[in-house]
């Protein structure tokens, strides 16, 4: 089969197409003919910084995949050949990822693909859906009537977070960087949109909330955005981030406001080999699938590339 292999750490040039043997499913595994693989920022970070496990190279990148089950290992009872699945699995340097024609997935990790989704949409979805869900509901405890601020509302994680928060009955404020994204996020259901290049989001959020601040702030940007978000979280509210806040954070103000600070790295169960946490993430995908099937949640795919053009996809995602 054809696969993209990362042969070293570095620029996009280390991604090379290769011909390798097709994998054979072991007990409890399904063999998936991959119809599409997602490209996430973490793929590019791992290419630049190195895989998360020793002696991983050459490695097949890509955490997200969607495709058709073609074979089952012994003991498989959930799936059969011909079933369409989606999942987040591999690509970190231990198990092979999904920039390939076939992949092996534990049957308990794969989930049934929503019929309403194309394979391209399904492959773009698992990592961002699980990330947004864990941030809003597992860490943020978002409730109907809450106000939530979502930074980078038009991004991969942000655009599903806007929809999930809206469906949960929250008032949604989103930040974006240009008029095109303003229109996009408005169509997703955001109640208020702040173009951070034109207005100070701190002043705007306080104005929109009567100086109370947002009950939950979801930071998909990090750094200065995290630090400047502390004053716009309501007292006893929650500030959730996907990134390292850095070393110069005004923790005194966060403490005085009695804030709960949360971190989300949805890859932790895969990195630390936590089966129960991975099952929880599978249930998140099942809940999202119901929303997708009923038209309450959609995935926006901006570009599609051929397997051989993985380097071009990485160049784009790094912008």
mmCIF file of N, CA, C and O in Angstrom, residues 19-97:
data_model
loop_
_atom_site.group_PDB
_atom_site.id
_atom_site.type_symbol
_atom_site.label_atom_id
_atom_site.label_comp_id
_atom_site.label_asym_id
_atom_site.label_seq_id
_atom_site.Cartn_x
_atom_site.Cartn_y
_atom_site.Cartn_z
ATOM 1 N N UNK A 19 5.990 2.852 -0.564
ATOM 2 C CA UNK A 19 5.216 1.629 -0.761
ATOM 3 C C UNK A 19 5.592 0.666 0.364
ATOM 4 O O UNK A 19 6.752 0.271 0.495
ATOM 5 N N UNK A 20 4.614 0.314 1.211
ATOM 6 C CA UNK A 20 4.886 -0.577 2.343
ATOM 7 C C UNK A 20 3.831 -1.684 2.371
ATOM 8 O O UNK A 20 2.817 -1.610 1.676
ATOM 9 N N UNK A 21 4.077 -2.686 3.184
ATOM 10 C CA UNK A 21 3.158 -3.827 3.256
ATOM 11 C C UNK A 21 1.846 -3.414 3.935
ATOM 12 O O UNK A 21 1.833 -2.600 4.862
ATOM 13 N N UNK A 22 0.761 -4.009 3.468
ATOM 14 C CA UNK A 22 -0.525 -3.763 4.120
ATOM 15 C C UNK A 22 -0.534 -4.397 5.505
ATOM 16 O O UNK A 22 -0.011 -5.497 5.699
ATOM 17 N N UNK A 23 -1.118 -3.733 6.490
ATOM 18 C CA UNK A 23 -1.152 -4.300 7.842
ATOM 19 C C UNK A 23 -2.159 -5.444 7.940
ATOM 20 O O UNK A 23 -3.133 -5.510 7.192
ATOM 21 N N UNK A 24 -1.927 -6.347 8.883
ATOM 22 C CA UNK A 24 -2.804 -7.498 9.127
ATOM 23 C C UNK A 24 -3.413 -7.347 10.509
ATOM 24 O O UNK A 24 -2.684 -7.184 11.493
ATOM 25 N N UNK A 25 -4.736 -7.383 10.625
ATOM 26 C CA UNK A 25 -5.361 -7.143 11.934
ATOM 27 C C UNK A 25 -5.063 -8.256 12.930
ATOM 28 O O UNK A 25 -5.139 -9.440 12.617
ATOM 29 N N UNK A 26 -4.729 -7.846 14.163
ATOM 30 C CA UNK A 26 -4.568 -8.780 15.263
ATOM 31 C C UNK A 26 -5.903 -8.942 15.971
ATOM 32 O O UNK A 26 -6.919 -8.348 15.575
ATOM 33 N N UNK A 27 -5.940 -9.725 17.011
ATOM 34 C CA UNK A 27 -7.173 -9.940 17.772
ATOM 35 C C UNK A 27 -7.726 -8.609 18.264
ATOM 36 O O UNK A 27 -6.986 -7.780 18.794
ATOM 37 N N UNK A 28 -9.015 -8.417 18.034
ATOM 38 C CA UNK A 28 -9.668 -7.204 18.498
ATOM 39 C C UNK A 28 -9.515 -6.002 17.590
ATOM 40 O O UNK A 28 -10.054 -4.934 17.886
ATOM 41 N N UNK A 29 -8.799 -6.157 16.481
ATOM 42 C CA UNK A 29 -8.565 -5.040 15.576
ATOM 43 C C UNK A 29 -9.383 -5.175 14.298
ATOM 44 O O UNK A 29 -9.694 -6.287 13.856
ATOM 45 N N UNK A 30 -9.697 -4.017 13.699
ATOM 46 C CA UNK A 30 -10.278 -3.987 12.362
ATOM 47 C C UNK A 30 -9.288 -3.333 11.415
ATOM 48 O O UNK A 30 -8.538 -2.432 11.808
ATOM 49 N N UNK A 31 -9.272 -3.822 10.188
ATOM 50 C CA UNK A 31 -8.463 -3.212 9.138
ATOM 51 C C UNK A 31 -9.363 -2.254 8.364
ATOM 52 O O UNK A 31 -10.429 -2.647 7.884
ATOM 53 N N UNK A 32 -8.932 -0.996 8.263
ATOM 54 C CA UNK A 32 -9.745 0.041 7.635
ATOM 55 C C UNK A 32 -9.087 0.502 6.348
ATOM 56 O O UNK A 32 -7.895 0.857 6.343
ATOM 57 N N UNK A 33 -9.854 0.454 5.263
ATOM 58 C CA UNK A 33 -9.407 1.089 4.026
ATOM 59 C C UNK A 33 -9.719 2.569 4.162
ATOM 60 O O UNK A 33 -10.885 2.975 4.177
ATOM 61 N N UNK A 34 -8.687 3.383 4.288
ATOM 62 C CA UNK A 34 -8.876 4.796 4.605
ATOM 63 C C UNK A 34 -9.341 5.553 3.370
ATOM 64 O O UNK A 34 -8.696 5.536 2.320
ATOM 65 N N UNK A 35 -10.469 6.217 3.512
ATOM 66 C CA UNK A 35 -10.990 7.062 2.435
ATOM 67 C C UNK A 35 -10.514 8.506 2.590
ATOM 68 O O UNK A 35 -10.439 9.236 1.604
ATOM 69 N N UNK A 36 -10.233 8.915 3.820
ATOM 70 C CA UNK A 36 -9.729 10.269 4.061
ATOM 71 C C UNK A 36 -9.056 10.297 5.421
ATOM 72 O O UNK A 36 -9.428 9.569 6.339
ATOM 73 N N UNK A 37 -8.027 11.143 5.540
ATOM 74 C CA UNK A 37 -7.327 11.361 6.803
ATOM 75 C C UNK A 37 -7.350 12.844 7.123
ATOM 76 O O UNK A 37 -7.197 13.679 6.224
ATOM 77 N N UNK A 38 -7.558 13.171 8.381
ATOM 78 C CA UNK A 38 -7.564 14.570 8.783
ATOM 79 C C UNK A 38 -6.149 15.109 8.912
ATOM 80 O O UNK A 38 -5.205 14.375 9.199
ATOM 81 N N UNK A 39 -6.014 16.410 8.683
ATOM 82 C CA UNK A 39 -4.733 17.097 8.885
ATOM 83 C C UNK A 39 -4.941 18.127 9.988
ATOM 84 O O UNK A 39 -5.721 19.064 9.829
ATOM 85 N N UNK A 40 -4.257 17.933 11.109
ATOM 86 C CA UNK A 40 -4.397 18.805 12.279
ATOM 87 C C UNK A 40 -3.088 19.527 12.571
ATOM 88 O O UNK A 40 -2.008 19.048 12.199
ATOM 89 N N UNK A 41 -3.155 20.665 13.273
ATOM 90 C CA UNK A 41 -1.912 21.360 13.641
ATOM 91 C C UNK A 41 -0.913 20.478 14.382
ATOM 92 O O UNK A 41 0.289 20.634 14.210
ATOM 93 N N UNK A 42 -1.416 19.527 15.180
ATOM 94 C CA UNK A 42 -0.488 18.660 15.903
ATOM 95 C C UNK A 42 0.369 17.834 14.952
ATOM 96 O O UNK A 42 1.524 17.509 15.269
ATOM 97 N N UNK A 43 -0.148 17.506 13.779
ATOM 98 C CA UNK A 43 0.653 16.745 12.796
ATOM 99 C C UNK A 43 1.900 17.535 12.404
ATOM 100 O O UNK A 43 3.004 16.979 12.334
ATOM 101 N N UNK A 44 1.698 18.824 12.139
ATOM 102 C CA UNK A 44 2.826 19.667 11.743
ATOM 103 C C UNK A 44 3.789 19.889 12.912
ATOM 104 O O UNK A 44 5.009 19.945 12.725
ATOM 105 N N UNK A 45 3.249 20.015 14.129
ATOM 106 C CA UNK A 45 4.116 20.202 15.298
ATOM 107 C C UNK A 45 4.994 18.981 15.526
ATOM 108 O O UNK A 45 6.188 19.100 15.827
ATOM 109 N N UNK A 46 4.412 17.795 15.385
ATOM 110 C CA UNK A 46 5.196 16.575 15.559
ATOM 111 C C UNK A 46 6.244 16.432 14.461
ATOM 112 O O UNK A 46 7.351 15.937 14.709
ATOM 113 N N UNK A 47 5.903 16.856 13.262
ATOM 114 C CA UNK A 47 6.886 16.803 12.170
ATOM 115 C C UNK A 47 8.063 17.730 12.483
ATOM 116 O O UNK A 47 9.225 17.398 12.237
ATOM 117 N N UNK A 48 7.767 18.897 13.045
ATOM 118 C CA UNK A 48 8.811 19.868 13.359
ATOM 119 C C UNK A 48 9.622 19.492 14.591
ATOM 120 O O UNK A 48 10.839 19.703 14.635
ATOM 121 N N UNK A 49 8.946 18.951 15.609
ATOM 122 C CA UNK A 49 9.595 18.739 16.909
ATOM 123 C C UNK A 49 9.990 17.296 17.168
ATOM 124 O O UNK A 49 10.805 17.014 18.039
ATOM 125 N N UNK A 50 9.376 16.375 16.459
ATOM 126 C CA UNK A 50 9.657 14.964 16.673
ATOM 127 C C UNK A 50 8.469 14.227 17.246
ATOM 128 O O UNK A 50 7.633 14.801 17.954
ATOM 129 N N UNK A 51 8.362 12.938 16.943
ATOM 130 C CA UNK A 51 7.276 12.118 17.460
ATOM 131 C C UNK A 51 7.384 11.985 18.984
ATOM 132 O O UNK A 51 8.420 12.272 19.582
ATOM 133 N N UNK A 52 6.296 11.549 19.606
ATOM 134 C CA UNK A 52 6.221 11.518 21.061
ATOM 135 C C UNK A 52 6.796 10.247 21.679
ATOM 136 O O UNK A 52 6.851 10.137 22.913
ATOM 137 N N UNK A 53 7.213 9.305 20.853
ATOM 138 C CA UNK A 53 7.763 8.044 21.361
ATOM 139 C C UNK A 53 9.134 7.800 20.748
ATOM 140 O O UNK A 53 9.391 8.192 19.598
ATOM 141 N N UNK A 54 10.036 7.174 21.496
ATOM 142 C CA UNK A 54 11.400 6.960 20.980
ATOM 143 C C UNK A 54 11.437 5.947 19.850
ATOM 144 O O UNK A 54 10.572 5.075 19.744
ATOM 145 N N UNK A 55 12.454 6.102 19.026
ATOM 146 C CA UNK A 55 12.709 5.156 17.925
ATOM 147 C C UNK A 55 11.482 4.987 17.035
ATOM 148 O O UNK A 55 11.156 3.876 16.592
ATOM 149 N N UNK A 56 10.783 6.090 16.775
ATOM 150 C CA UNK A 56 9.525 6.018 16.036
ATOM 151 C C UNK A 56 9.710 6.071 14.523
ATOM 152 O O UNK A 56 8.834 5.630 13.775
ATOM 153 N N UNK A 57 10.816 6.637 14.061
ATOM 154 C CA UNK A 57 10.971 6.889 12.629
ATOM 155 C C UNK A 57 11.499 5.655 11.896
ATOM 156 O O UNK A 57 12.302 4.903 12.448
ATOM 157 N N UNK A 58 11.057 5.476 10.654
ATOM 158 C CA UNK A 58 10.057 6.279 9.939
ATOM 159 C C UNK A 58 8.657 6.026 10.500
ATOM 160 O O UNK A 58 8.340 4.915 10.921
ATOM 161 N N UNK A 59 7.845 7.081 10.509
ATOM 162 C CA UNK A 59 6.512 7.006 11.101
ATOM 163 C C UNK A 59 5.467 7.532 10.125
ATOM 164 O O UNK A 59 5.741 8.433 9.325
ATOM 165 N N UNK A 60 4.279 6.959 10.209
ATOM 166 C CA UNK A 60 3.148 7.444 9.413
ATOM 167 C C UNK A 60 2.363 8.427 10.278
ATOM 168 O O UNK A 60 1.868 8.055 11.337
ATOM 169 N N UNK A 61 2.251 9.705 9.865
ATOM 170 C CA UNK A 61 1.541 10.697 10.666
ATOM 171 C C UNK A 61 0.020 10.574 10.501
ATOM 172 O O UNK A 61 -0.486 9.766 9.725
ATOM 173 N N UNK A 62 -0.671 11.431 11.240
ATOM 174 C CA UNK A 62 -2.111 11.568 11.069
ATOM 175 C C UNK A 62 -2.921 10.856 12.126
ATOM 176 O O UNK A 62 -2.950 9.622 12.159
ATOM 177 N N UNK A 63 -3.600 11.634 12.992
ATOM 178 C CA UNK A 63 -4.391 11.055 14.084
ATOM 179 C C UNK A 63 -5.815 10.687 13.651
ATOM 180 O O UNK A 63 -6.393 9.739 14.187
ATOM 181 N N UNK A 64 -6.390 11.443 12.736
ATOM 182 C CA UNK A 64 -7.797 11.271 12.368
ATOM 183 C C UNK A 64 -7.949 10.482 11.078
ATOM 184 O O UNK A 64 -7.201 10.701 10.116
ATOM 185 N N UNK A 65 -8.947 9.588 11.056
ATOM 186 C CA UNK A 65 -9.202 8.829 9.841
ATOM 187 C C UNK A 65 -10.659 8.436 9.708
ATOM 188 O O UNK A 65 -11.415 8.425 10.682
ATOM 189 N N UNK A 66 -11.040 8.111 8.487
ATOM 190 C CA UNK A 66 -12.384 7.600 8.200
ATOM 191 C C UNK A 66 -12.287 6.673 7.001
ATOM 192 O O UNK A 66 -11.538 6.936 6.054
ATOM 193 N N UNK A 67 -13.035 5.578 7.045
ATOM 194 C CA UNK A 67 -12.969 4.640 5.932
ATOM 195 C C UNK A 67 -13.883 3.451 6.122
ATOM 196 O O UNK A 67 -14.825 3.492 6.919
ATOM 197 N N UNK A 68 -13.585 2.391 5.383
ATOM 198 C CA UNK A 68 -14.411 1.187 5.351
ATOM 199 C C UNK A 68 -13.650 0.015 5.951
ATOM 200 O O UNK A 68 -12.491 -0.242 5.590
ATOM 201 N N UNK A 69 -14.297 -0.712 6.848
ATOM 202 C CA UNK A 69 -13.695 -1.920 7.406
ATOM 203 C C UNK A 69 -13.613 -2.982 6.300
ATOM 204 O O UNK A 69 -14.611 -3.283 5.632
ATOM 205 N N UNK A 70 -12.407 -3.532 6.102
ATOM 206 C CA UNK A 70 -12.219 -4.562 5.066
ATOM 207 C C UNK A 70 -11.910 -5.932 5.650
ATOM 208 O O UNK A 70 -12.061 -6.942 4.966
ATOM 209 N N UNK A 71 -11.442 -5.979 6.893
ATOM 210 C CA UNK A 71 -11.127 -7.264 7.529
ATOM 211 C C UNK A 71 -11.169 -7.088 9.037
ATOM 212 O O UNK A 71 -10.982 -5.991 9.557
ATOM 213 N N UNK A 72 -11.410 -8.196 9.744
ATOM 214 C CA UNK A 72 -11.509 -8.155 11.203
ATOM 215 C C UNK A 72 -10.614 -9.230 11.808
ATOM 216 O O UNK A 72 -10.555 -10.360 11.316
ATOM 217 N N UNK A 73 -9.939 -8.867 12.896
ATOM 218 C CA UNK A 73 -9.160 -9.842 13.627
ATOM 219 C C UNK A 73 -10.068 -10.732 14.464
ATOM 220 O O UNK A 73 -11.269 -10.493 14.588
ATOM 221 N N UNK A 74 -9.501 -11.752 15.058
ATOM 222 C CA UNK A 74 -10.294 -12.663 15.883
ATOM 223 C C UNK A 74 -10.902 -11.921 17.067
ATOM 224 O O UNK A 74 -10.316 -10.987 17.609
ATOM 225 N N UNK A 75 -12.118 -12.336 17.412
ATOM 226 C CA UNK A 75 -12.783 -11.751 18.565
ATOM 227 C C UNK A 75 -13.526 -10.468 18.309
ATOM 228 O O UNK A 75 -14.178 -9.934 19.211
ATOM 229 N N UNK A 76 -13.450 -9.932 17.099
ATOM 230 C CA UNK A 76 -14.168 -8.690 16.783
ATOM 231 C C UNK A 76 -15.659 -8.980 16.671
ATOM 232 O O UNK A 76 -16.074 -9.873 15.928
ATOM 233 N N UNK A 77 -16.454 -8.221 17.399
ATOM 234 C CA UNK A 77 -17.907 -8.425 17.385
ATOM 235 C C UNK A 77 -18.685 -7.173 17.036
ATOM 236 O O UNK A 77 -19.859 -7.237 16.679
ATOM 237 N N UNK A 78 -18.034 -6.002 17.132
ATOM 238 C CA UNK A 78 -18.760 -4.740 16.936
ATOM 239 C C UNK A 78 -18.924 -4.406 15.457
ATOM 240 O O UNK A 78 -19.966 -3.906 15.029
ATOM 241 N N UNK A 79 -17.889 -4.708 14.670
ATOM 242 C CA UNK A 79 -17.899 -4.331 13.258
ATOM 243 C C UNK A 79 -17.757 -5.555 12.366
ATOM 244 O O UNK A 79 -17.304 -6.620 12.799
ATOM 245 N N UNK A 80 -18.095 -5.339 11.099
ATOM 246 C CA UNK A 80 -17.924 -6.373 10.076
ATOM 247 C C UNK A 80 -17.443 -5.685 8.802
ATOM 248 O O UNK A 80 -17.591 -4.456 8.651
ATOM 249 N N UNK A 81 -16.855 -6.427 7.876
ATOM 250 C CA UNK A 81 -16.419 -5.823 6.616
ATOM 251 C C UNK A 81 -17.567 -5.076 5.928
ATOM 252 O O UNK A 81 -18.700 -5.561 5.883
ATOM 253 N N UNK A 82 -17.255 -3.899 5.436
ATOM 254 C CA UNK A 82 -18.255 -3.054 4.789
ATOM 255 C C UNK A 82 -18.763 -1.923 5.659
ATOM 256 O O UNK A 82 -19.361 -0.968 5.150
ATOM 257 N N UNK A 83 -18.517 -1.985 6.974
ATOM 258 C CA UNK A 83 -18.962 -0.921 7.871
ATOM 259 C C UNK A 83 -18.107 0.330 7.682
ATOM 260 O O UNK A 83 -16.881 0.256 7.527
ATOM 261 N N UNK A 84 -18.748 1.491 7.718
ATOM 262 C CA UNK A 84 -18.044 2.767 7.629
ATOM 263 C C UNK A 84 -17.743 3.273 9.039
ATOM 264 O O UNK A 84 -18.622 3.288 9.902
ATOM 265 N N UNK A 85 -16.485 3.680 9.267
ATOM 266 C CA UNK A 85 -16.053 4.088 10.604
ATOM 267 C C UNK A 85 -15.292 5.411 10.549
ATOM 268 O O UNK A 85 -14.787 5.818 9.501
ATOM 269 N N UNK A 86 -15.219 6.063 11.713
ATOM 270 C CA UNK A 86 -14.364 7.247 11.899
ATOM 271 C C UNK A 86 -13.725 7.121 13.274
ATOM 272 O O UNK A 86 -14.236 6.437 14.159
ATOM 273 N N UNK A 87 -12.589 7.777 13.479
ATOM 274 C CA UNK A 87 -11.834 7.564 14.710
ATOM 275 C C UNK A 87 -10.669 8.542 14.792
ATOM 276 O O UNK A 87 -10.279 9.173 13.808
ATOM 277 N N UNK A 88 -10.117 8.662 16.006
ATOM 278 C CA UNK A 88 -8.835 9.332 16.240
ATOM 279 C C UNK A 88 -7.920 8.279 16.836
ATOM 280 O O UNK A 88 -8.154 7.806 17.961
ATOM 281 N N UNK A 89 -6.868 7.905 16.090
ATOM 282 C CA UNK A 89 -6.007 6.808 16.544
ATOM 283 C C UNK A 89 -4.680 6.847 15.795
ATOM 284 O O UNK A 89 -4.641 7.015 14.579
ATOM 285 N N UNK A 90 -3.586 6.664 16.545
ATOM 286 C CA UNK A 90 -2.271 6.586 15.925
ATOM 287 C C UNK A 90 -1.717 7.943 15.541
ATOM 288 O O UNK A 90 -2.275 8.991 15.853
ATOM 289 N N UNK A 91 -0.575 7.907 14.857
ATOM 290 C CA UNK A 91 0.021 9.128 14.337
ATOM 291 C C UNK A 91 0.936 9.862 15.281
ATOM 292 O O UNK A 91 1.440 10.944 14.944
ATOM 293 N N UNK A 92 1.181 9.298 16.486
ATOM 294 C CA UNK A 92 2.027 9.980 17.460
ATOM 295 C C UNK A 92 3.408 9.334 17.577
ATOM 296 O O UNK A 92 4.251 9.818 18.324
ATOM 297 N N UNK A 93 3.608 8.246 16.837
ATOM 298 C CA UNK A 93 4.914 7.604 16.850
ATOM 299 C C UNK A 93 4.922 6.213 17.445
ATOM 300 O O UNK A 93 5.933 5.506 17.343
ATOM 301 N N UNK A 94 3.816 5.790 18.065
ATOM 302 C CA UNK A 94 3.737 4.423 18.581
ATOM 303 C C UNK A 94 2.990 3.549 17.583
ATOM 304 O O UNK A 94 3.540 2.598 17.046
ATOM 305 N N UNK A 95 1.721 3.856 17.340
ATOM 306 C CA UNK A 95 0.970 3.164 16.295
ATOM 307 C C UNK A 95 1.034 3.993 15.008
ATOM 308 O O UNK A 95 1.047 5.226 15.055
ATOM 309 N N UNK A 96 1.053 3.337 13.849
ATOM 310 C CA UNK A 96 1.026 4.075 12.586
ATOM 311 C C UNK A 96 -0.225 4.952 12.485
ATOM 312 O O UNK A 96 -1.286 4.597 12.999
ATOM 313 N N UNK A 97 -0.074 6.092 11.826
ATOM 314 C CA UNK A 97 -1.190 7.006 11.648
ATOM 315 C C UNK A 97 -1.980 6.718 10.393
ATOM 316 O O UNK A 97 -1.963 5.598 9.858
#
